PDB file of C-alpha atoms in Angstrom:
ATOM      1  CA  ARG A   1      14.164 -13.209   0.362  1.00 81.00           C
ATOM      2  CA  HIS A   2      14.147 -14.653   3.964  1.00 81.00           C
ATOM      3  CA  TYR A   3      13.056 -17.221   6.181  1.00 82.00           C
ATOM      4  CA  TYR A   4      11.843 -18.596   9.470  1.00 84.00           C
ATOM      5  CA  LYS A   5      13.223 -22.037  10.570  1.00 86.00           C
ATOM      6  CA  ASN A   6      10.669 -22.733  13.223  1.00 89.00           C
ATOM      7  CA  CYS A   7       7.939 -20.096  12.552  1.00 93.00           C
ATOM      8  CA  PHE A   8       4.655 -19.845  10.516  1.00 95.00           C
ATOM      9  CA  GLU A   9       4.147 -16.443   8.938  1.00 95.00           C
ATOM     10  CA  PHE A  10       0.859 -14.985   8.799  1.00 96.00           C
ATOM     11  CA  VAL A  11      -0.400 -11.776   7.030  1.00 94.00           C
ATOM     12  CA  PHE A  12      -3.928 -10.682   7.141  1.00 94.00           C
ATOM     13  CA  VAL A  13      -4.869  -7.506   4.841  1.00 89.00           C
ATOM     14  CA  ALA A  14      -7.756  -5.777   6.329  1.00 86.00           C
ATOM     15  CA  ARG A  15      -7.332  -2.731   3.698  1.00 79.00           C
ATOM     16  CA  GLY A  16      -5.774  -1.972   0.665  1.00 76.00           C
ATOM     17  CA  SER A  17      -3.421  -4.573  -1.307  1.00 76.00           C
ATOM     18  CA  ALA A  18      -0.052  -6.598  -1.014  1.00 80.00           C
ATOM     19  CA  ARG A  19       2.185  -8.798  -2.913  1.00 82.00           C
ATOM     20  CA  PHE A  20       4.068 -11.868  -1.716  1.00 86.00           C
ATOM     21  CA  SER A  21       6.467 -14.248  -3.353  1.00 86.00           C
ATOM     22  CA  VAL A  22       6.999 -18.299  -2.931  1.00 89.00           C
ATOM     23  CA  ASP A  23       9.088 -20.225  -4.853  1.00 80.00           C
ATOM     24  CA  GLY A  24       8.998 -17.935  -7.732  1.00 75.00           C
ATOM     25  CA  HIS A  25       5.212 -17.759  -7.376  1.00 82.00           C
ATOM     26  CA  THR A  26       3.720 -14.461  -6.946  1.00 82.00           C
ATOM     27  CA  TYR A  27       0.243 -14.120  -4.951  1.00 84.00           C
ATOM     28  CA  PRO A  28      -1.398 -10.789  -5.090  1.00 79.00           C
ATOM     29  CA  LEU A  29      -3.402 -10.053  -1.622  1.00 82.00           C
ATOM     30  CA  SER A  30      -6.675  -7.726  -1.198  1.00 78.00           C
ATOM     31  CA  GLY A  31      -8.605  -6.617   1.517  1.00 79.00           C
ATOM     32  CA  GLY A  32     -10.169  -9.494   3.756  1.00 85.00           C
ATOM     33  CA  GLU A  33      -7.328 -11.989   2.642  1.00 88.00           C
ATOM     34  CA  LEU A  34      -4.637 -13.926   5.031  1.00 93.00           C
ATOM     35  CA  PHE A  35      -1.505 -14.931   3.394  1.00 94.00           C
ATOM     36  CA  VAL A  36       0.414 -18.278   5.161  1.00 94.00           C
ATOM     37  CA  THR A  37       3.733 -18.968   4.965  1.00 93.00           C
ATOM     38  CA  PHE A  38       5.185 -22.339   6.521  1.00 93.00           C
ATOM     39  CA  PRO A  39       8.274 -22.574   8.823  1.00 91.00           C
ATOM     40  CA  SER A  40      11.587 -22.766   6.737  1.00 88.00           C
ATOM     41  CA  GLU A  41      10.025 -21.491   3.487  1.00 89.00           C
ATOM     42  CA  VAL A  42      11.782 -19.020   1.614  1.00 88.00           C
ATOM     43  CA  HIS A  43       9.433 -15.911   0.905  1.00 87.00           C
ATOM     44  CA  SER A  44       9.478 -11.985   0.000  1.00 84.00           C
ATOM     45  CA  SER A  45       7.439  -9.199  -0.444  1.00 77.00           C
ATOM     46  CA  ASP A  46       8.083  -9.642  -4.441  1.00 64.00           C
ATOM     47  CA  SER A  47       9.990  -6.741  -4.437  1.00 59.00           C
ATOM     48  CA  SER A  48       6.930  -4.361  -4.311  1.00 60.00           C
ATOM     49  CA  PRO A  49       6.900  -1.224  -2.275  1.00 58.00           C
ATOM     50  CA  MET A  50       3.881  -1.399   0.316  1.00 59.00           C
ATOM     51  CA  VAL A  51       0.958   0.758  -0.718  1.00 60.00           C
ATOM     52  CA  PRO A  52      -1.025   2.538   2.111  1.00 60.00           C
ATOM     53  CA  GLN A  53      -2.989  -0.597   3.538  1.00 70.00           C
ATOM     54  CA  GLN A  54      -4.109  -1.775   6.866  1.00 84.00           C
ATOM     55  CA  MET A  55      -2.125  -5.140   8.181  1.00 89.00           C
ATOM     56  CA  TYR A  56      -1.451  -7.447  10.907  1.00 94.00           C
ATOM     57  CA  TRP A  57       1.285  -9.091  10.418  1.00 92.00           C
ATOM     58  CA  PHE A  58       3.264 -11.829  12.990  1.00 94.00           C
ATOM     59  CA  GLN A  59       5.092 -14.913  13.203  1.00 94.00           C
ATOM     60  CA  LEU A  60       4.321 -18.046  15.612  1.00 94.00           C
ATOM     61  CA  GLU A  61       6.959 -20.303  17.109  1.00 92.00           C
ATOM     62  CA  ALA A  62       5.905 -23.802  16.051  1.00 88.00           C
ATOM     63  CA  ASP A  63       9.212 -25.858  17.723  1.00 87.00           C
ATOM     64  CA  ASP A  64       7.193 -26.575  21.235  1.00 88.00           C
ATOM     65  CA  PRO A  65       4.045 -27.508  21.389  1.00 88.00           C
ATOM     66  CA  GLY A  66       4.532 -27.503  25.147  1.00 87.00           C
ATOM     67  CA  GLN A  67       4.787 -23.348  24.581  1.00 88.00           C
ATOM     68  CA  LEU A  68       2.010 -22.594  22.434  1.00 92.00           C
ATOM     69  CA  LEU A  69      -0.565 -20.326  23.290  1.00 92.00           C
ATOM     70  CA  TYR A  70      -0.831 -21.312  27.070  1.00 91.00           C
ATOM     71  CA  LEU A  71      -2.609 -24.725  25.387  1.00 93.00           C
ATOM     72  CA  ASN A  72      -1.838 -28.355  26.920  1.00 93.00           C
ATOM     73  CA  ARG A  73       0.454 -30.233  24.639  1.00 92.00           C
ATOM     74  CA  GLU A  74      -1.974 -32.391  22.936  1.00 93.00           C
ATOM     75  CA  ALA A  75      -4.129 -29.270  21.753  1.00 94.00           C
ATOM     76  CA  ALA A  76      -1.072 -27.167  21.060  1.00 93.00           C
ATOM     77  CA  GLY A  77       0.274 -30.545  18.931  1.00 93.00           C
ATOM     78  CA  LEU A  78      -3.012 -30.874  17.095  1.00 94.00           C
ATOM     79  CA  LEU A  79      -3.519 -26.996  16.147  1.00 94.00           C
ATOM     80  CA  LEU A  80       0.608 -27.265  14.767  1.00 93.00           C
ATOM     81  CA  GLU A  81      -0.295 -30.521  12.575  1.00 94.00           C
ATOM     82  CA  GLN A  82      -3.809 -28.983  11.061  1.00 94.00           C
ATOM     83  CA  LEU A  83      -1.871 -25.603  10.337  1.00 94.00           C
ATOM     84  CA  ARG A  84       0.953 -27.709   8.601  1.00 93.00           C
ATOM     85  CA  SER A  85      -1.768 -29.342   6.852  1.00 93.00           C
ATOM     86  CA  LEU A  86      -3.093 -26.434   5.159  1.00 91.00           C
ATOM     87  CA  LYS A  87      -3.964 -27.040   1.361  1.00 87.00           C
ATOM     88  CA  THR A  88      -3.759 -23.127   0.424  1.00 87.00           C
ATOM     89  CA  ARG A  89      -1.668 -20.340   1.593  1.00 90.00           C
ATOM     90  CA  VAL A  90      -4.185 -17.789   1.090  1.00 90.00           C
ATOM     91  CA  ILE A  91      -7.232 -17.722   2.757  1.00 91.00           C
ATOM     92  CA  GLN A  92     -10.309 -15.686   2.504  1.00 87.00           C
ATOM     93  CA  MET A  93     -11.596 -14.227   5.799  1.00 88.00           C
ATOM     94  CA  ASP A  94     -14.166 -12.108   7.374  1.00 85.00           C
ATOM     95  CA  PRO A  95     -12.577  -8.637   6.645  1.00 83.00           C
ATOM     96  CA  ASP A  96     -14.342  -6.683   9.517  1.00 85.00           C
ATOM     97  CA  GLN A  97     -14.360  -9.811  12.190  1.00 90.00           C
ATOM     98  CA  THR A  98     -10.868 -10.926  11.675  1.00 92.00           C
ATOM     99  CA  ALA A  99      -9.746  -7.400  11.716  1.00 92.00           C
ATOM    100  CA  SER A 100     -11.850  -6.412  15.315  1.00 94.00           C
ATOM    101  CA  LEU A 101     -10.065  -9.875  16.210  1.00 96.00           C
ATOM    102  CA  LEU A 102      -6.535  -9.654  15.807  1.00 96.00           C
ATOM    103  CA  GLY A 103      -6.624  -5.689  17.016  1.00 95.00           C
ATOM    104  CA  ALA A 104      -7.862  -6.932  20.032  1.00 96.00           C
ATOM    105  CA  VAL A 105      -4.948  -9.914  20.077  1.00 96.00           C
ATOM    106  CA  PHE A 106      -2.377  -7.081  19.492  1.00 95.00           C
ATOM    107  CA  HIS A 107      -4.278  -4.653  22.388  1.00 96.00           C
ATOM    108  CA  ASP A 108      -3.912  -7.657  24.843  1.00 96.00           C
ATOM    109  CA  PHE A 109      -0.371  -8.847  24.116  1.00 94.00           C
ATOM    110  CA  CYS A 110       0.831  -5.027  24.658  1.00 93.00           C
ATOM    111  CA  SER A 111      -0.612  -4.820  28.067  1.00 93.00           C
ATOM    112  CA  ASP A 112       1.578  -5.471  31.067  1.00 93.00           C
ATOM    113  CA  SER A 113      -1.248  -7.819  32.741  1.00 94.00           C
ATOM    114  CA  PRO A 114      -0.347 -11.398  32.657  1.00 93.00           C
ATOM    115  CA  MET A 115      -4.379 -11.817  32.702  1.00 94.00           C
ATOM    116  CA  ARG A 116      -4.617 -10.007  29.501  1.00 94.00           C
ATOM    117  CA  ARG A 117      -1.722 -11.339  27.670  1.00 93.00           C
ATOM    118  CA  MET A 118      -3.340 -14.744  28.654  1.00 94.00           C
ATOM    119  CA  GLN A 119      -6.395 -13.435  27.232  1.00 96.00           C
ATOM    120  CA  GLY A 120      -4.657 -12.259  23.746  1.00 95.00           C
ATOM    121  CA  ALA A 121      -2.921 -15.662  23.692  1.00 94.00           C
ATOM    122  CA  GLN A 122      -6.527 -17.334  24.020  1.00 95.00           C
ATOM    123  CA  LEU A 123      -8.084 -14.907  21.164  1.00 96.00           C
ATOM    124  CA  LEU A 124      -5.219 -15.747  18.691  1.00 96.00           C
ATOM    125  CA  ALA A 125      -5.428 -19.442  19.353  1.00 96.00           C
ATOM    126  CA  PHE A 126      -9.468 -18.854  18.290  1.00 96.00           C
ATOM    127  CA  PHE A 127      -7.846 -17.102  15.092  1.00 96.00           C
ATOM    128  CA  LEU A 128      -6.229 -19.888  14.202  1.00 96.00           C
ATOM    129  CA  TYR A 129      -8.876 -22.021  14.723  1.00 95.00           C
ATOM    130  CA  SER A 130     -10.867 -19.936  12.682  1.00 94.00           C
ATOM    131  CA  VAL A 131      -8.270 -19.901   9.647  1.00 94.00           C
ATOM    132  CA  LEU A 132      -8.498 -23.747   9.539  1.00 93.00           C
ATOM    133  CA  GLU A 133     -12.374 -23.306   9.339  1.00 91.00           C
ATOM    134  CA  TYR A 134     -12.271 -20.832   6.583  1.00 89.00           C
ATOM    135  CA  SER A 135      -9.701 -22.637   4.491  1.00 88.00           C
ATOM    136  CA  GLU A 136     -12.291 -25.582   4.063  1.00 82.00           C
ATOM    137  CA  SER A 137     -14.852 -23.108   2.758  1.00 73.00           C
ATOM    138  CA  ALA A 138     -14.819 -22.055  -0.967  1.00 52.00           C
ATOM    139  CA  SER A 139     -15.840 -18.658  -0.784  1.00 52.00           C
ATOM    140  CA  PHE A 140     -15.865 -16.702  -3.444  1.00 54.00           C
ATOM    141  CA  ARG A 141     -16.363 -12.868  -2.718  1.00 63.00           C
ATOM    142  CA  MET A 142     -16.781 -11.198  -5.891  1.00 73.00           C
ATOM    143  CA  THR A 143     -20.608 -10.691  -7.155  1.00 85.00           C
ATOM    144  CA  PRO A 144     -21.896 -10.774 -10.309  1.00 88.00           C
ATOM    145  CA  ASP A 145     -21.885  -6.645 -10.819  1.00 91.00           C
ATOM    146  CA  ILE A 146     -18.476  -6.157  -9.673  1.00 90.00           C
ATOM    147  CA  GLY A 147     -16.950  -9.212 -11.227  1.00 88.00           C
ATOM    148  CA  ARG A 148     -18.499  -7.500 -15.194  1.00 91.00           C
ATOM    149  CA  ALA A 149     -16.839  -4.473 -13.741  1.00 92.00           C
ATOM    150  CA  VAL A 150     -13.576  -6.319 -13.526  1.00 90.00           C
ATOM    151  CA  ASN A 151     -14.097  -8.060 -16.892  1.00 90.00           C
ATOM    152  CA  ALA A 152     -14.531  -4.490 -18.560  1.00 91.00           C
ATOM    153  CA  ILE A 153     -11.312  -3.314 -16.845  1.00 92.00           C
ATOM    154  CA  MET A 154      -8.885  -6.511 -18.005  1.00 90.00           C
ATOM    155  CA  ASP A 155     -10.571  -6.487 -21.696  1.00 90.00           C
ATOM    156  CA  HIS A 156     -10.232  -2.668 -22.057  1.00 90.00           C
ATOM    157  CA  LEU A 157      -6.598  -2.117 -20.544  1.00 88.00           C
ATOM    158  CA  GLN A 158      -5.530   0.115 -23.514  1.00 88.00           C
ATOM    159  CA  GLU A 159      -8.343   2.252 -22.536  1.00 86.00           C
ATOM    160  CA  GLU A 160      -8.979   4.875 -20.138  1.00 84.00           C
ATOM    161  CA  LEU A 161     -12.427   3.718 -18.865  1.00 85.00           C
ATOM    162  CA  THR A 162     -14.012   6.362 -16.628  1.00 91.00           C
ATOM    163  CA  LEU A 163     -15.868   5.367 -13.237  1.00 93.00           C
ATOM    164  CA  GLU A 164     -18.909   6.096 -14.910  1.00 95.00           C
ATOM    165  CA  GLU A 165     -18.583   3.521 -17.468  1.00 94.00           C
ATOM    166  CA  LEU A 166     -17.454   0.983 -15.092  1.00 95.00           C
ATOM    167  CA  ALA A 167     -20.810   1.794 -13.105  1.00 95.00           C
ATOM    168  CA  ARG A 168     -22.886   1.487 -15.954  1.00 94.00           C
ATOM    169  CA  GLU A 169     -21.171  -2.330 -16.642  1.00 93.00           C
ATOM    170  CA  ALA A 170     -22.025  -3.224 -12.826  1.00 93.00           C
ATOM    171  CA  ALA A 171     -25.704  -1.441 -12.909  1.00 94.00           C
ATOM    172  CA  LEU A 172     -24.809   0.572 -10.131  1.00 94.00           C
ATOM    173  CA  SER A 173     -24.359   3.924  -9.249  1.00 95.00           C
ATOM    174  CA  VAL A 174     -20.537   5.633  -9.062  1.00 94.00           C
ATOM    175  CA  SER A 175     -20.863   5.895  -5.676  1.00 94.00           C
ATOM    176  CA  ARG A 176     -22.165   2.358  -4.614  1.00 93.00           C
ATOM    177  CA  PHE A 177     -19.544   1.283  -7.422  1.00 94.00           C
ATOM    178  CA  LYS A 178     -16.912   2.772  -5.726  1.00 92.00           C
ATOM    179  CA  GLN A 179     -18.266   1.295  -2.321  1.00 89.00           C
ATOM    180  CA  LYS A 180     -18.893  -2.263  -3.444  1.00 88.00           C
ATOM    181  CA  PHE A 181     -15.803  -2.861  -5.608  1.00 89.00           C
ATOM    182  CA  LYS A 182     -13.526  -1.839  -2.586  1.00 82.00           C
ATOM    183  CA  GLN A 183     -15.443  -4.016   0.035  1.00 77.00           C
ATOM    184  CA  GLN A 184     -14.540  -6.997  -2.593  1.00 78.00           C
ATOM    185  CA  MET A 185     -11.289  -6.347  -4.236  1.00 77.00           C
ATOM    186  CA  GLY A 186      -9.639  -4.462  -1.343  1.00 70.00           C
ATOM    187  CA  GLN A 187      -8.624  -1.618  -3.259  1.00 77.00           C
ATOM    188  CA  SER A 188     -10.256   1.037  -5.127  1.00 86.00           C
ATOM    189  CA  PRO A 189     -11.157   0.679  -8.969  1.00 91.00           C
ATOM    190  CA  ARG A 190      -8.350   3.460  -9.550  1.00 90.00           C
ATOM    191  CA  SER A 191      -5.914   1.342  -8.079  1.00 85.00           C
ATOM    192  CA  PHE A 192      -6.853  -1.848  -9.444  1.00 86.00           C
ATOM    193  CA  ILE A 193      -6.585  -0.510 -13.070  1.00 90.00           C
ATOM    194  CA  ASN A 194      -3.174   1.081 -12.002  1.00 88.00           C
ATOM    195  CA  CYS A 195      -1.991  -2.106 -10.837  1.00 84.00           C
ATOM    196  CA  GLN A 196      -3.399  -4.228 -13.832  1.00 87.00           C
ATOM    197  CA  LYS A 197      -1.711  -1.652 -16.164  1.00 90.00           C
ATOM    198  CA  VAL A 198       1.608  -1.624 -14.275  1.00 89.00           C
ATOM    199  CA  GLU A 199       1.631  -5.543 -14.930  1.00 86.00           C
ATOM    200  CA  ALA A 200       0.850  -5.647 -18.274  1.00 90.00           C
ATOM    201  CA  ALA A 201       3.452  -2.882 -18.649  1.00 92.00           C
ATOM    202  CA  LYS A 202       6.180  -5.300 -17.021  1.00 89.00           C
ATOM    203  CA  ARG A 203       5.371  -7.640 -19.810  1.00 88.00           C
ATOM    204  CA  LEU A 204       5.622  -5.368 -22.775  1.00 91.00           C
ATOM    205  CA  LEU A 205       8.899  -4.013 -21.157  1.00 91.00           C
ATOM    206  CA  ALA A 206      10.397  -7.379 -20.774  1.00 88.00           C
ATOM    207  CA  GLU A 207       9.422  -8.199 -24.560  1.00 89.00           C
ATOM    208  CA  GLY A 208      11.340  -5.293 -25.541  1.00 90.00           C
ATOM    209  CA  VAL A 209       8.906  -2.391 -25.877  1.00 91.00           C
ATOM    210  CA  SER A 210      10.128   1.236 -25.698  1.00 92.00           C
ATOM    211  CA  VAL A 211       8.681   3.221 -22.588  1.00 92.00           C
ATOM    212  CA  THR A 212       7.151   5.552 -25.131  1.00 93.00           C
ATOM    213  CA  GLU A 213       5.085   2.783 -26.962  1.00 94.00           C
ATOM    214  CA  THR A 214       4.271   1.318 -23.663  1.00 94.00           C
ATOM    215  CA  ALA A 215       2.717   4.266 -22.108  1.00 92.00           C
ATOM    216  CA  MET A 216       0.914   4.524 -25.301  1.00 92.00           C
ATOM    217  CA  GLU A 217      -0.175   1.060 -25.886  1.00 92.00           C
ATOM    218  CA  LEU A 218      -1.792   1.315 -22.080  1.00 92.00           C
ATOM    219  CA  GLY A 219      -3.555   4.545 -22.695  1.00 89.00           C
ATOM    220  CA  PHE A 220      -1.484   6.686 -20.243  1.00 90.00           C
ATOM    221  CA  SER A 221      -1.527  10.575 -21.192  1.00 86.00           C
ATOM    222  CA  SER A 222       1.937  10.694 -21.171  1.00 89.00           C
ATOM    223  CA  SER A 223       5.341   9.074 -20.608  1.00 90.00           C
ATOM    224  CA  SER A 224       5.995  11.074 -17.074  1.00 92.00           C
ATOM    225  CA  TYR A 225       2.745  10.192 -15.911  1.00 92.00           C
ATOM    226  CA  PHE A 226       3.353   6.516 -17.030  1.00 92.00           C
ATOM    227  CA  SER A 227       6.870   6.499 -15.390  1.00 93.00           C
ATOM    228  CA  THR A 228       5.471   7.978 -11.959  1.00 92.00           C
ATOM    229  CA  VAL A 229       2.814   5.289 -11.929  1.00 90.00           C
ATOM    230  CA  PHE A 230       4.989   2.602 -12.642  1.00 90.00           C
ATOM    231  CA  ARG A 231       7.809   3.666  -9.746  1.00 88.00           C
ATOM    232  CA  ARG A 232       5.043   3.803  -7.399  1.00 85.00           C
ATOM    233  CA  TYR A 233       3.674  -0.053  -7.275  1.00 81.00           C
ATOM    234  CA  THR A 234       7.781  -1.130  -8.420  1.00 82.00           C
ATOM    235  CA  THR A 235      10.235   1.423  -6.979  1.00 83.00           C
ATOM    236  CA  LEU A 236      11.565   1.693 -10.289  1.00 86.00           C
ATOM    237  CA  SER A 237      11.378   3.694 -13.142  1.00 90.00           C
ATOM    238  CA  PRO A 238       9.966   1.710 -16.709  1.00 92.00           C
ATOM    239  CA  SER A 239      13.793   2.218 -17.851  1.00 91.00           C
ATOM    240  CA  GLN A 240      15.203   0.588 -14.802  1.00 90.00           C
ATOM    241  CA  PHE A 241      12.919  -2.280 -14.906  1.00 88.00           C
ATOM    242  CA  ALA A 242      13.804  -3.081 -18.495  1.00 87.00           C
ATOM    243  CA  GLU A 243      17.374  -2.656 -17.737  1.00 87.00           C
ATOM    244  CA  SER A 244      17.144  -5.090 -14.797  1.00 83.00           C
ATOM    245  CA  VAL A 245      15.172  -7.922 -16.908  1.00 79.00           C
ATOM    246  CA  SER A 246      17.924  -7.429 -19.943  1.00 74.00           C
ATOM    247  CA  ASP A 247      21.091  -8.191 -17.235  1.00 69.00           C
ATOM    248  CA  GLU A 248      18.584 -11.149 -15.797  1.00 68.00           C
ATOM    249  CA  ARG A 249      18.936 -12.558 -19.313  1.00 66.00           C
ATOM    250  CA  GLY A 250      22.362 -11.883 -19.475  1.00 62.00           C
ATOM    251  CA  GLN A 251      22.319  -9.245 -22.449  1.00 51.00           C
TER     252      GLN A 251
END
């Protein structure tokens, strides 16, 4: 848990998934989503390990409008005011366009050329204006076919659904289903399924269900495989997680 007194923090997940927590609320992110933390706001990565992903992560000082990205004071003050007024902290961006833009920003900022660094600042200002624009649009990226597959996963977490079954649910070929699912959800179908199983497992373990029973309930082939998956997504074994919940409750 940490905070930045005079800084916004921006995390853009280009590919993969991540989790962040603010004020006790957890925000799961997938490819194409931007997460915004406001100045002096305590936040964390939800104690979750960082799985393989492509991410752009930076802080923006907001205490002096006269020193913001080479903008004049009036323009900088208005931009900061609009950023502070954002009504949501998770914003769906254009994945490829945003990754390309931020890649150029970071590349320019690493240059020894003052002109290149100024160019990077202008590109970053353009990115921030884009954030404000995207925050106004209520875009929903999941298409009906992928939505059907996601519903099938959530309705059958206790079972081991195959990719072929999920592809049939979406009326797509397996290859097209995998490609489209990853484009829209930011992670592969198998990674998404495991994430959901681990979240369900946390609830069962917190209720006192044994590790073996939890593994069987969620359709894992063995307790050892369940423990391997659980540790991959939480850094804890199921037993350690159950003990930590018990300790928090003072038992």
